[in-house]
Every structure is written in structure tokens, then in C-alpha cells.
Short mmCIF file of C-alpha atoms in Angstrom, two decimals:
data_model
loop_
_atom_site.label_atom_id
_atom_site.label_comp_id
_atom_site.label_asym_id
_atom_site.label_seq_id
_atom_site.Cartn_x
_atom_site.Cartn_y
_atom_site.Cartn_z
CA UNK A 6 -11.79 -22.16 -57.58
CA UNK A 7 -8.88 -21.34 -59.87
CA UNK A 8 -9.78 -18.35 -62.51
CA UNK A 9 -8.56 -18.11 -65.64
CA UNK A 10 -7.54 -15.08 -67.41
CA UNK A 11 -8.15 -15.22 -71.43
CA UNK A 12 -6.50 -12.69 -73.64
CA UNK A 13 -7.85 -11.72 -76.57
CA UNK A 14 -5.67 -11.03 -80.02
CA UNK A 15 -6.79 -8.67 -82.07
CA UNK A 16 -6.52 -9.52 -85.43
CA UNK A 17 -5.89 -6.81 -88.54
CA UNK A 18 -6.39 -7.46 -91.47
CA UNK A 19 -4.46 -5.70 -94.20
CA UNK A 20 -3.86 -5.74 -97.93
CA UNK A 21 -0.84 -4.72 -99.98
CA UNK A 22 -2.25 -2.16 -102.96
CA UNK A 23 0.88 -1.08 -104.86
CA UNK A 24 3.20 -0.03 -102.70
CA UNK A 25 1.55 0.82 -99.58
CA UNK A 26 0.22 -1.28 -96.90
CA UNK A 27 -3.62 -0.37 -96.89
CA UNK A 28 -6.29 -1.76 -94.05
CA UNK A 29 -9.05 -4.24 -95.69
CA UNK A 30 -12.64 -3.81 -94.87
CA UNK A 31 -12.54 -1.36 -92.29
CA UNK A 32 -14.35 1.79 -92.95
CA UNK A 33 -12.86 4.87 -92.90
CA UNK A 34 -9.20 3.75 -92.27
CA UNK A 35 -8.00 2.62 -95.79
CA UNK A 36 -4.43 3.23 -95.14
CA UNK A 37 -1.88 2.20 -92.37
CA UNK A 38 0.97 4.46 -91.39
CA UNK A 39 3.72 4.18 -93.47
CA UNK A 40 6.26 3.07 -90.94
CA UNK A 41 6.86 0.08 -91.03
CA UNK A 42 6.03 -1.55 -87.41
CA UNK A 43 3.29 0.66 -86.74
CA UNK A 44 -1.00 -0.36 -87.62
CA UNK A 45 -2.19 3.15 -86.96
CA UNK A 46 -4.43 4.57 -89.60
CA UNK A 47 -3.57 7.62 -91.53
CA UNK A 48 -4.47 11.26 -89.94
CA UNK A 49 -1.25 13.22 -90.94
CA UNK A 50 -0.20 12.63 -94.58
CA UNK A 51 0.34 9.24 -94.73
CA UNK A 52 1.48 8.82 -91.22
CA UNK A 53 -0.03 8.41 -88.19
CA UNK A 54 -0.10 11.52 -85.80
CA UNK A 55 2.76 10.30 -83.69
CA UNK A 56 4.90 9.29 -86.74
CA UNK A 57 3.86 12.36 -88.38
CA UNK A 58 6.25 15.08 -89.43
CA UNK A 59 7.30 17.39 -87.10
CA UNK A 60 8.98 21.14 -86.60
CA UNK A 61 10.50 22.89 -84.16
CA UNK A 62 10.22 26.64 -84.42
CA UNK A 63 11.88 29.18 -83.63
CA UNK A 64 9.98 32.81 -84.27
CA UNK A 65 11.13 36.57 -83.52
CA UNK A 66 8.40 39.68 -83.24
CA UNK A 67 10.12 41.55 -85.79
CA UNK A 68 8.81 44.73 -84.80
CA UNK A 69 9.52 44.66 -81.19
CA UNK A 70 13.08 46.50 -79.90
CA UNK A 71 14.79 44.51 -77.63
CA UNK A 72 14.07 41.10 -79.99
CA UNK A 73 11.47 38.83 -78.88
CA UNK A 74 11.52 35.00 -79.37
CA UNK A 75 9.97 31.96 -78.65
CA UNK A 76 10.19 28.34 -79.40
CA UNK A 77 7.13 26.59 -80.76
CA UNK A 78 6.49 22.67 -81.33
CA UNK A 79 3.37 23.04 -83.35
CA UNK A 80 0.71 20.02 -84.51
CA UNK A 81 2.37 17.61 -87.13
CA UNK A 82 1.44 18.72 -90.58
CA UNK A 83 1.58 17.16 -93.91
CA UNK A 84 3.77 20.34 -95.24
CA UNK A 85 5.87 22.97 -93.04
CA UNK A 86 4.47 25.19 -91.57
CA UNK A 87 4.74 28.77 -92.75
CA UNK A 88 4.57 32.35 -91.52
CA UNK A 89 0.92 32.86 -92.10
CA UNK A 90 0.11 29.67 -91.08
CA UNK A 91 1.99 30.34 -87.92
CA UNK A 92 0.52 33.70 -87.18
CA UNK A 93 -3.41 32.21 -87.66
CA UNK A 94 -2.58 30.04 -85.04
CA UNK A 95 -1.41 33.16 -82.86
CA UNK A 96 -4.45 34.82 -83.85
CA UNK A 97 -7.32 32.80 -82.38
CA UNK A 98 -5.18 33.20 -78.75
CA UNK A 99 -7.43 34.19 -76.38
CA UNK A 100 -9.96 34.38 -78.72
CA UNK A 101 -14.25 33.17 -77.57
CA UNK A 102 -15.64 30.57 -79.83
CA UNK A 103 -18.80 28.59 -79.78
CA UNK A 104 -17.97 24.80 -79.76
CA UNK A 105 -20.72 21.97 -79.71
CA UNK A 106 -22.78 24.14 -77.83
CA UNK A 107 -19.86 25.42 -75.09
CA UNK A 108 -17.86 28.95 -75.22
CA UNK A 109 -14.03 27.37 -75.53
CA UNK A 110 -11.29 30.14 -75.55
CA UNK A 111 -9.06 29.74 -79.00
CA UNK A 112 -4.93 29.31 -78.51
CA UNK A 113 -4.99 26.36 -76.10
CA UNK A 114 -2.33 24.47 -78.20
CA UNK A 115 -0.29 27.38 -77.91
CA UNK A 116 -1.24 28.69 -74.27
CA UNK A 117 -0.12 24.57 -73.07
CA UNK A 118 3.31 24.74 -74.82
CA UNK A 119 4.42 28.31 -73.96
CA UNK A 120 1.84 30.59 -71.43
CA UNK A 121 4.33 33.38 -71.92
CA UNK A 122 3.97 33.61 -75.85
CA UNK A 123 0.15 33.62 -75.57
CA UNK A 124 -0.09 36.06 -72.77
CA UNK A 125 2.27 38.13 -75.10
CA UNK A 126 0.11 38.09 -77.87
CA UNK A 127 -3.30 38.45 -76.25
CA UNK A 128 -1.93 41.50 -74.14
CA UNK A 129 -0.21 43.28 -77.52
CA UNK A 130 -4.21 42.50 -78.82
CA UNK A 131 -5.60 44.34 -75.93
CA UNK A 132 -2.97 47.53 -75.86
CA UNK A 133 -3.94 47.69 -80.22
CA UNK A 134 -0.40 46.81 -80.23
CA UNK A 135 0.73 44.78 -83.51
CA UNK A 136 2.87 41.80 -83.68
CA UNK A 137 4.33 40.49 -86.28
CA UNK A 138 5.83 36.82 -85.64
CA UNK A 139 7.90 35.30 -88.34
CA UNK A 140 10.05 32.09 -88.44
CA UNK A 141 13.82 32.50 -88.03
CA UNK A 142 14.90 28.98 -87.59
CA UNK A 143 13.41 25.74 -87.63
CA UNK A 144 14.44 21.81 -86.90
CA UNK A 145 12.43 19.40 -88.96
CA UNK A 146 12.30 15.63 -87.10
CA UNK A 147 10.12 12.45 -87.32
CA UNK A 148 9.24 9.15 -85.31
CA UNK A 149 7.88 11.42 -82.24
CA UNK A 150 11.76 11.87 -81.29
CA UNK A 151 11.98 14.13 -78.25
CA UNK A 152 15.59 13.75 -78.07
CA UNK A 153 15.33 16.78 -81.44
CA UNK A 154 12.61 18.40 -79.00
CA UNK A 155 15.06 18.29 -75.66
CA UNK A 156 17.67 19.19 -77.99
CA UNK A 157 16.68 22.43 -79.63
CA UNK A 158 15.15 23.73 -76.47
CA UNK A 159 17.96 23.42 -73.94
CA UNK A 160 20.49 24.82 -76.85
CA UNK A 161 18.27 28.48 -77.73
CA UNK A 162 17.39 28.43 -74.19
CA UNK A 163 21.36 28.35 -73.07
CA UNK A 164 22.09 31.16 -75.76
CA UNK A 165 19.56 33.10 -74.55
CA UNK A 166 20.30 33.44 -71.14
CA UNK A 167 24.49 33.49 -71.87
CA UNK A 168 24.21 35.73 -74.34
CA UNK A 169 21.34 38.04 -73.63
CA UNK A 170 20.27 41.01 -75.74
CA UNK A 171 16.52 39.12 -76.28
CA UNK A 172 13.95 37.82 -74.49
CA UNK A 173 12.71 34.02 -74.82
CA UNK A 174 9.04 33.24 -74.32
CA UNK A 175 9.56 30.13 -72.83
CA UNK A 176 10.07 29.40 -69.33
CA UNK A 177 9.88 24.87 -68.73
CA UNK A 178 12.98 23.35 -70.53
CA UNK A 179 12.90 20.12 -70.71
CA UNK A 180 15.93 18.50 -71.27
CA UNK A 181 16.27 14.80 -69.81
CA UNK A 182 16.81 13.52 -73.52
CA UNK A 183 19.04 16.48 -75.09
CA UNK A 184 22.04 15.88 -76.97
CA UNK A 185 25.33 17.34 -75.95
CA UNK A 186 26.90 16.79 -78.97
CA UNK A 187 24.06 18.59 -80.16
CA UNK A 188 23.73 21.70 -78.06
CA UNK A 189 27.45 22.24 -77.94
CA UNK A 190 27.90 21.95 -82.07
CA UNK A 191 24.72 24.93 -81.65
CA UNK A 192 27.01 26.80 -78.55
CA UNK A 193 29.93 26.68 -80.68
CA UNK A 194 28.64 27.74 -84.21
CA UNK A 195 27.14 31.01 -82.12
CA UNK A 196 30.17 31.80 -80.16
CA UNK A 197 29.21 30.19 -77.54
CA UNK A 198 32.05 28.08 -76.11
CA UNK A 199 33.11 26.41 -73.14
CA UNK A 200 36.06 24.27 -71.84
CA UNK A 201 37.15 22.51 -68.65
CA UNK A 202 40.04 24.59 -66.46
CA UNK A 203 42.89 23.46 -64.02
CA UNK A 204 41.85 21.90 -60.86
CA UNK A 205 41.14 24.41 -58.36
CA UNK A 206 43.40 23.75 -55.20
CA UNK A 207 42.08 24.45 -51.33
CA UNK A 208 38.23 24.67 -52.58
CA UNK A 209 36.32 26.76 -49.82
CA UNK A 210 33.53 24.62 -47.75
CA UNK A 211 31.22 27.63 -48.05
CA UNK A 212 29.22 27.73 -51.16
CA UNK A 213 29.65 31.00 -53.05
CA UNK A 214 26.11 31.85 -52.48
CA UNK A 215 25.88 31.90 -49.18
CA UNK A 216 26.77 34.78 -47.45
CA UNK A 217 25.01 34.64 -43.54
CA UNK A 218 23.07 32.79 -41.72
CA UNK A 219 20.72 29.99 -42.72
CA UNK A 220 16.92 30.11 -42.56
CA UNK A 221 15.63 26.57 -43.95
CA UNK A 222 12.19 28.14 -43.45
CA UNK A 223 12.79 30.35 -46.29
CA UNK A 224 13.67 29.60 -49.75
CA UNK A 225 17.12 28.42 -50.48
CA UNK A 226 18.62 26.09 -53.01
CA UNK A 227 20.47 22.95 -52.05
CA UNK A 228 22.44 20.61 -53.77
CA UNK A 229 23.18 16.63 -53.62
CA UNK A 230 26.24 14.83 -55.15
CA UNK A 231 27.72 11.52 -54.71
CA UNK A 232 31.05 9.61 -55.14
CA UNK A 233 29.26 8.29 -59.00
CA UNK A 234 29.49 12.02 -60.23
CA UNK A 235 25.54 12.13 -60.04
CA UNK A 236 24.09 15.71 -58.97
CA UNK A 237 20.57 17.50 -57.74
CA UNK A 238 19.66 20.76 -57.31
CA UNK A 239 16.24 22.01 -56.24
CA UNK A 240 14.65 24.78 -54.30
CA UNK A 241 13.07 24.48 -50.92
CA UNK A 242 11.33 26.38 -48.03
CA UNK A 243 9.38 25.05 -44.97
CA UNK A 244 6.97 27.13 -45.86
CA UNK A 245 4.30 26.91 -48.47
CA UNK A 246 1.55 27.31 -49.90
CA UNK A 247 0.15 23.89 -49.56
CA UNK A 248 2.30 21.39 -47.86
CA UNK A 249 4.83 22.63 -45.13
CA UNK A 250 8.41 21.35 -46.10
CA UNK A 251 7.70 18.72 -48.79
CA UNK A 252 10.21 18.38 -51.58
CA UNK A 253 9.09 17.33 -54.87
CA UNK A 254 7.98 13.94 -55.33
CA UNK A 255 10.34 14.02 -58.41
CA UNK A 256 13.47 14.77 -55.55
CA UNK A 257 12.60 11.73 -53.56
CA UNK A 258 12.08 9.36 -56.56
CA UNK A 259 15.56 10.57 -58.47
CA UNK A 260 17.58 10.07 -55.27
CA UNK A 261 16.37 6.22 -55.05
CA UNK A 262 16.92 5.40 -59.08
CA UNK A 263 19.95 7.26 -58.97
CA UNK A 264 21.67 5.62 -55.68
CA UNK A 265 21.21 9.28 -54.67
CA UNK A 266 19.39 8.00 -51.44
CA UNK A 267 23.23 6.61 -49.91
CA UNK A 268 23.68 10.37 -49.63
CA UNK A 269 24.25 11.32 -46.02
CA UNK A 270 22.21 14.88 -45.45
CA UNK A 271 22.63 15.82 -48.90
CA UNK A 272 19.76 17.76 -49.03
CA UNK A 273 21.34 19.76 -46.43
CA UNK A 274 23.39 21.16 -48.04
CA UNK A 275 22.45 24.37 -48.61
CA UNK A 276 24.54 26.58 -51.37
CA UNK A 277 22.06 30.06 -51.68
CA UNK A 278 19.90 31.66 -50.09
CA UNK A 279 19.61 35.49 -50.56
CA UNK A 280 20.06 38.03 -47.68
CA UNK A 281 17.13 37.78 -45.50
CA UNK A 282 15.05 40.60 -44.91
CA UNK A 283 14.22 42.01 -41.93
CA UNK A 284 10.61 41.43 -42.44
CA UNK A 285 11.40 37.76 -42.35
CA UNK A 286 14.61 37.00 -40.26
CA UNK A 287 11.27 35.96 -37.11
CA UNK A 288 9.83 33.59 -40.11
CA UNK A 289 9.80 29.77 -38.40
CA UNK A 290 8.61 26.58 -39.74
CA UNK A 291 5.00 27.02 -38.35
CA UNK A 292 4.35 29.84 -39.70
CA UNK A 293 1.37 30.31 -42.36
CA UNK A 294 2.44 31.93 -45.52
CA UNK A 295 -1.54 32.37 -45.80
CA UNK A 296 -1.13 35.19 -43.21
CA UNK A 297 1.78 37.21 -44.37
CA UNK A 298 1.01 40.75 -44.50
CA UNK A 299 1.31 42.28 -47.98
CA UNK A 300 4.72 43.38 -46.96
CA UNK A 301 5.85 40.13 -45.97
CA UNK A 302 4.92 38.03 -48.72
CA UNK A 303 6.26 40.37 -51.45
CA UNK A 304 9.47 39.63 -49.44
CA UNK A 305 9.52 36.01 -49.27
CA UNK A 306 8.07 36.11 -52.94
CA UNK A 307 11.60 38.18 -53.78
CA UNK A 308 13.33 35.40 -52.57
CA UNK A 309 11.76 32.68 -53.94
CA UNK A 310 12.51 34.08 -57.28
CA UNK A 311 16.20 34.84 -56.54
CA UNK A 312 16.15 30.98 -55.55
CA UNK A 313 14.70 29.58 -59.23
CA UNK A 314 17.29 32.11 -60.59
CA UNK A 315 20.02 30.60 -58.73
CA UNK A 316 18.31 26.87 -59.21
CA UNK A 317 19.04 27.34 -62.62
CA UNK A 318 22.11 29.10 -62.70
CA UNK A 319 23.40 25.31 -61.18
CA UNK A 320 21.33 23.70 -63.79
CA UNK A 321 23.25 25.48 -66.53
CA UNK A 322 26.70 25.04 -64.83
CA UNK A 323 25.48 20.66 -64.70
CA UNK A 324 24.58 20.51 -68.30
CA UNK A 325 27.90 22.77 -69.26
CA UNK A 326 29.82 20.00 -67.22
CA UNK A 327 27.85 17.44 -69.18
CA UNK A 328 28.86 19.10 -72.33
CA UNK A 329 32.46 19.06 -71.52
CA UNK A 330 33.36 16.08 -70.16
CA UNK A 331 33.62 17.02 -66.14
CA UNK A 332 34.44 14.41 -64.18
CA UNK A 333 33.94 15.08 -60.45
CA UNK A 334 36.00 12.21 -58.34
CA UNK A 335 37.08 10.33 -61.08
CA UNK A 336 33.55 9.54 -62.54
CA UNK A 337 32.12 11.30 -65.58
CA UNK A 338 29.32 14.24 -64.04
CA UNK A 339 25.59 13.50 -64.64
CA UNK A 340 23.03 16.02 -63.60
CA UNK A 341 19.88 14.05 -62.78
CA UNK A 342 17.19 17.04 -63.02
CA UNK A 343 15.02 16.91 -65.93
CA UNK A 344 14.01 20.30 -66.76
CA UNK A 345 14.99 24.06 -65.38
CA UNK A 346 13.32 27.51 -65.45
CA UNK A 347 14.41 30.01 -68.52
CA UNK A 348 14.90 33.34 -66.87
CA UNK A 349 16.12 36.15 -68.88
CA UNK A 350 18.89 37.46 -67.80
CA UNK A 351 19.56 34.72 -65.51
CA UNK A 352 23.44 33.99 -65.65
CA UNK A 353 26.06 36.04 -64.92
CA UNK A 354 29.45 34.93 -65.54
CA UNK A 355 31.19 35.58 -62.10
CA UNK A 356 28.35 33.74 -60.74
CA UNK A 357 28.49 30.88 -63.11
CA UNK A 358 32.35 30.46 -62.66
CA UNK A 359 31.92 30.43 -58.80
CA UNK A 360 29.30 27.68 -58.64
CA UNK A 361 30.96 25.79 -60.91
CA UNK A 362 34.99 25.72 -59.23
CA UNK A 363 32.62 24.92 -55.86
CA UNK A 364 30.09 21.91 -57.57
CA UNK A 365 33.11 20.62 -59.58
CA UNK A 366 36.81 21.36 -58.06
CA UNK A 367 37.77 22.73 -61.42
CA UNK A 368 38.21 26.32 -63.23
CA UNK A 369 35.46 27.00 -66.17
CA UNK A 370 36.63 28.19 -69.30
CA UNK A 371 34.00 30.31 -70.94
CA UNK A 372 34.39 32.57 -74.47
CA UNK A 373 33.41 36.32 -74.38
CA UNK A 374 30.45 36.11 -75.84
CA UNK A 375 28.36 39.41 -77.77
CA UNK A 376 24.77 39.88 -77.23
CA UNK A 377 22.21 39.22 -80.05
CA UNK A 378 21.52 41.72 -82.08
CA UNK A 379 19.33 42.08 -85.52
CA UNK A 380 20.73 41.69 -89.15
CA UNK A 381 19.54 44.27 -91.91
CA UNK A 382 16.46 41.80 -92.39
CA UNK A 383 15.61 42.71 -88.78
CA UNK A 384 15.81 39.23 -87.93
CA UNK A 385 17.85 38.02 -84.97
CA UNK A 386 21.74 36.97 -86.01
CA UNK A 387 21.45 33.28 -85.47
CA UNK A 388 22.92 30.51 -87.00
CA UNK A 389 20.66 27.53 -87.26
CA UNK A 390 22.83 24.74 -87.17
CA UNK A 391 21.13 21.60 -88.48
CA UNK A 392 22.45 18.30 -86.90
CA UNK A 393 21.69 14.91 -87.17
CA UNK A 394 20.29 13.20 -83.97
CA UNK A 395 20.51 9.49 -84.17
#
């Protein structure tokens, strides 16, 4: 017997009133989104929530000494957001309401897009300390267009950490869709600048984080390239937590879309790994992490974080190369993460310049750069550079 599959169409009917496309006879949706292509009712203005107007925020605790920022991407809205609108939302963090009958904790669309701003403000609530969160910048977009989102992020994020002199409450960048036109016109109009060197002759075969002997049961970084300029960097120890030696899934499916997979051993290639403590130079493979002493695991934790500090440290130097132009064996470079870790603090120059000449074969240019600093106004020195993202 031979099935058959019947589709249905789903009709909608619609009526032109004026100007504007408006849904007939359905209750409570009398109006379409105004973009063209799209049937969704109305819930934002008169667009549909993921047409909707959108900001990306940048805000600075005025009061506190070193500066304090973070990047917000709030709810659409029908108008922009402001200040007090801005600091509501801040408010209910952390805060116990009763809804439908359950106790729900307030700040969730805050605590999901930055953890670190809402455990900043709940623990300034908790010390009676006062905050006072304003917006410095902001970069209006439509049409749900992440490439704005990727954009903005990676750019404050990479002044940040270059320039230091504040801290950013943000930690995940993404930054798969960024523009480098983009984030280099931002670099540049904040003295931020960068430029491809001379070829560096006789490159040493010993990455310049790597000082002694290898331990792949502890964390270290290691890096893949191939002949098509495509790179990957990630962090890895045998053991964990959960699963003993697994890379990411992301690691595994990257290296097959990218015709990373050809590599031979790239994943061996190991380019940090701090000094190993003594505490852990008997670590093996089969070893439980769930059984460290105290002692132990605050020493394997110290090098897990010197790892995601170094991870990203190569991240920067790949989307720099990006940014530039690098070629690496005649074919333009193409870092295939997706997102890195914001640490403050995280780059140093020396560093950055080593891993680079060693990943690329070529000298980094970089401009001396001054920390940021407040204006009269308190606010953070920043120049919000507005450009178009097609």
C-alpha cells in the first residue's frame, strides 16, 4: 500500500486599508507587519517582534572608579530606550515576584544576555551599594540583523581588552557574522590600529607559549591550520568534569565543513600550556578531577583559566588577521571559531605580537594605544562610530 502525504496551504486573508496591509476577519490581529514579505501580526509598533526595532547598548556605572561597562541587546521597542527605562529593567534583577501562582526571580532577560551585569547589580543591591547605569553609546538596527549584533560586540569587546583602563560585563562574544570593515572603522576612530608587517624569516617550530614539557592531561590550547588559510583554536584537557578528553562537538563539526578534517594531527598541536605545578606534574589521563584535593583543583583550575586567556588571546590575533588582510600561504586567513571569552585584561602586546609572527609568518603592526579614561561628564571617552551594515 502506497501512502500519500497531503499538504495543507494555509490561506490568509488580507485587506489593503489605506496604506497598510491589515489581516481580514481574524480577531485580534488587525494588522500585518509592515515589511513587506512577512504575515506576522503586529506586537512591536507596527512590526512584528523579529522585524521590530532594535538597539544595541552600550552603558557605563558612572559612579564606579575604574569605569564599568556592559553591552546590552534589550527587547525591541516601539521608541528607544532610555536611561530610566534602562535602569527599571536593572532594577527588578534578582528581584522575587509572584507569577500565575509561581515565585519567578525578576532580571532573566538581562541575567540570559550578560550573567556578569546582573550579578553586578544584585551584589551592589546587597552591599547598599548604588549604581547608577546610563547609556553612552548605542547602535540602532532592524530586520533581526545579527551581523549589527556580531558587529558591535566583537568591536567594544576588542577595545576593551587592547586598551584596558575599564572593565566589560560581558564575557560570550559572538562574532561568526561581524563586519571587519565594521570593527576596524570602530578600532581606528578610537586609536586603535593595526597593520600587517614584513615576513618574518626562520620562524621557530616552538610556539611562543610553550615553555617545557607537555601534559595533554592538563589544560592547554591547540591550534589547527590548513594550506586554505582556515584556522581553530580551542582549549583541551583529558580531564574533566564530565567526559574524559572530548573536544567540543562544535571542534569536530567545523573541521568537516571547513575541509579542516584533511588536517594531519592538527589538534596536536599544542601552542600553551602554563608551567605545571608540582601538585599536578603525577596528573594522568585516568585520573578523576572529582577527587582532587582542594589544593589540587585550585591548581588545575589556575590553569584552565590561563588557557581561555590564552584561547582568546589567538582569537583576537585571527580576527586582527581577518581585519587586515593576512594571507597565510597565499590564501586569504579565515578563523573558523564563532565566539571567544572577554577577559579583562586579557592581551598583552608582547604576547599578541608573538602568537601572531608564529600563527601567521608575518610581523604585527599595532598603534600605542592609551587606556580609557572619563571625560568631564564622567562618561567613558568613546567615540561611537555609526556605520552602515549592508
Amino acid at each position: 500500500m502506497i501512502g500519500k502525504i497531503l499538504f495543507q496551504r494555509k490561506v490568509v486573508k488580507m485587506k489593503k486599508d489605506g496604506n497598510e496591509w491589515k489581516f481580514s476577519g481574524w480577531s485580534q490581529r488587525s494588522q500585518k507587519c509592515s515589511l513587506s514579505p512577512c504575515i506576522s501580526q503586529c506586537q512591536v509598533g507596527k512590526f512584528c517582534e523579529s522585524h521590530a526595532p532594535r538597539e544595541i547598548l552600550l552603558l557605563q556605572d558612572i559612579g564606579a572608579t575604574p569605569p564599568i561597562l556592559a553591552l546590552l541587546n534589550p527587547y525591541p521597542t516601539a521608541t528607544p530606550y532610555t536611561d530610566s527605562k534602562i535602569r527599571q529593567k536593572l532594577g527588578n534583577c534578582g528581584i522575587k515576584k509572584t507569577r500565575g501562582g509561581k515565585e519567578v526571580i525578576g532580571g532573566s532577560e538581562i541575567r540570559n544576555q550578560s550573567v556578569l551585569l546582573y550579578e553586578y547589580v544584585v551584589k551592589k543591591r546587597t552591599d547598599e551599594e548604588e549604581t547608577f547605569l546610563k547609556i553612552i553609546g548605542r547602535w540602532p538596527y532592524q530586520n533581526d540583523n545579527n551581523k549589527v549584533h556580531d558587529s558591535v560586540y566583537l568591536a567594544v569587546s576588542l577595545m576593551v581588552m587592547i586598551k584596558g583602563g575599564a572593565t566589560l560585563l560581558n564575557s560570550r562574544i559572538l562574532f561568526f557574522t561581524g563586519d571587519a570593515v565594521w570593527v576596524k572603522s570602530f578600532l581606528n576612530g578610537n586609536g586603535v590600529t593595526f597593520n600587517k608587517g614584513e615576513e618574518v624569516e626562520n620562524v621557530s617550530v616552538n610556539p611562543p607559549g610553550v615553555s617545557g614539557e607537555i601534559n595533554r592531561s592538563l589544560p592547554y590550547v591547540y591550534l589547527g591550520r590548513n594550506d586554505n588559510g582556515e584556522f581553530y583554536t580551542g582549549v583541551q584537557n583529558q580531564i574533566t568534569q564530565s567526559v574524559s578528553g572530548a573536544k567540543s562537538p562544535y571542534h569536530v563539526l567545523m573541521k568537516a565543513e571547513t575541509g579542516m578534517d584533511h588536517f594531519e594531527d592538527d589538534e596536536d598541536m599544542t601552542i600553551f600550556q602554563s608551567p605545571i605545578p608540582k601538585l599536578l606534574r603525577n596528573v594522568v589521563s585516568h585520573n578523576q578531577r572529582s577527587k582532587f584535593s582542594t589544593e589540587k583543583e585550585e591548581e588545575f583550575s589556575k590553569m584552565e583559566i590561563a588557557a581561555k586567556k590564552y584561547e582568546t588571546l589567538v582569537h583576537v590575533a585571527l580576527k586582527i588577521a581577518e581585519i587586515v588582510g593576512q594571507t597565510y600561504k597565499g590564501a586569504f586567513v579565515k578563523g573558523v571559531p564563532k565566539q571567544m571569552t572577554h577577559f579583562n585584561g586579557a592581551i598583552d602586546v608582547v604576547d599578541l605580537k608573538a602568537v601572531y609572527a608564529f600563527m601567521f609568518e608575518t610581523s604585527l603592526v599595532i598603534s600605542e594605544v592609551s587606556q580609557l579614561e572619563k571625560g568631564l561628564d564622567e562618561k567613558v571617552v568613546i567615540n561611537v562610530i555609526n556605520v552602515v551594515i549592508n
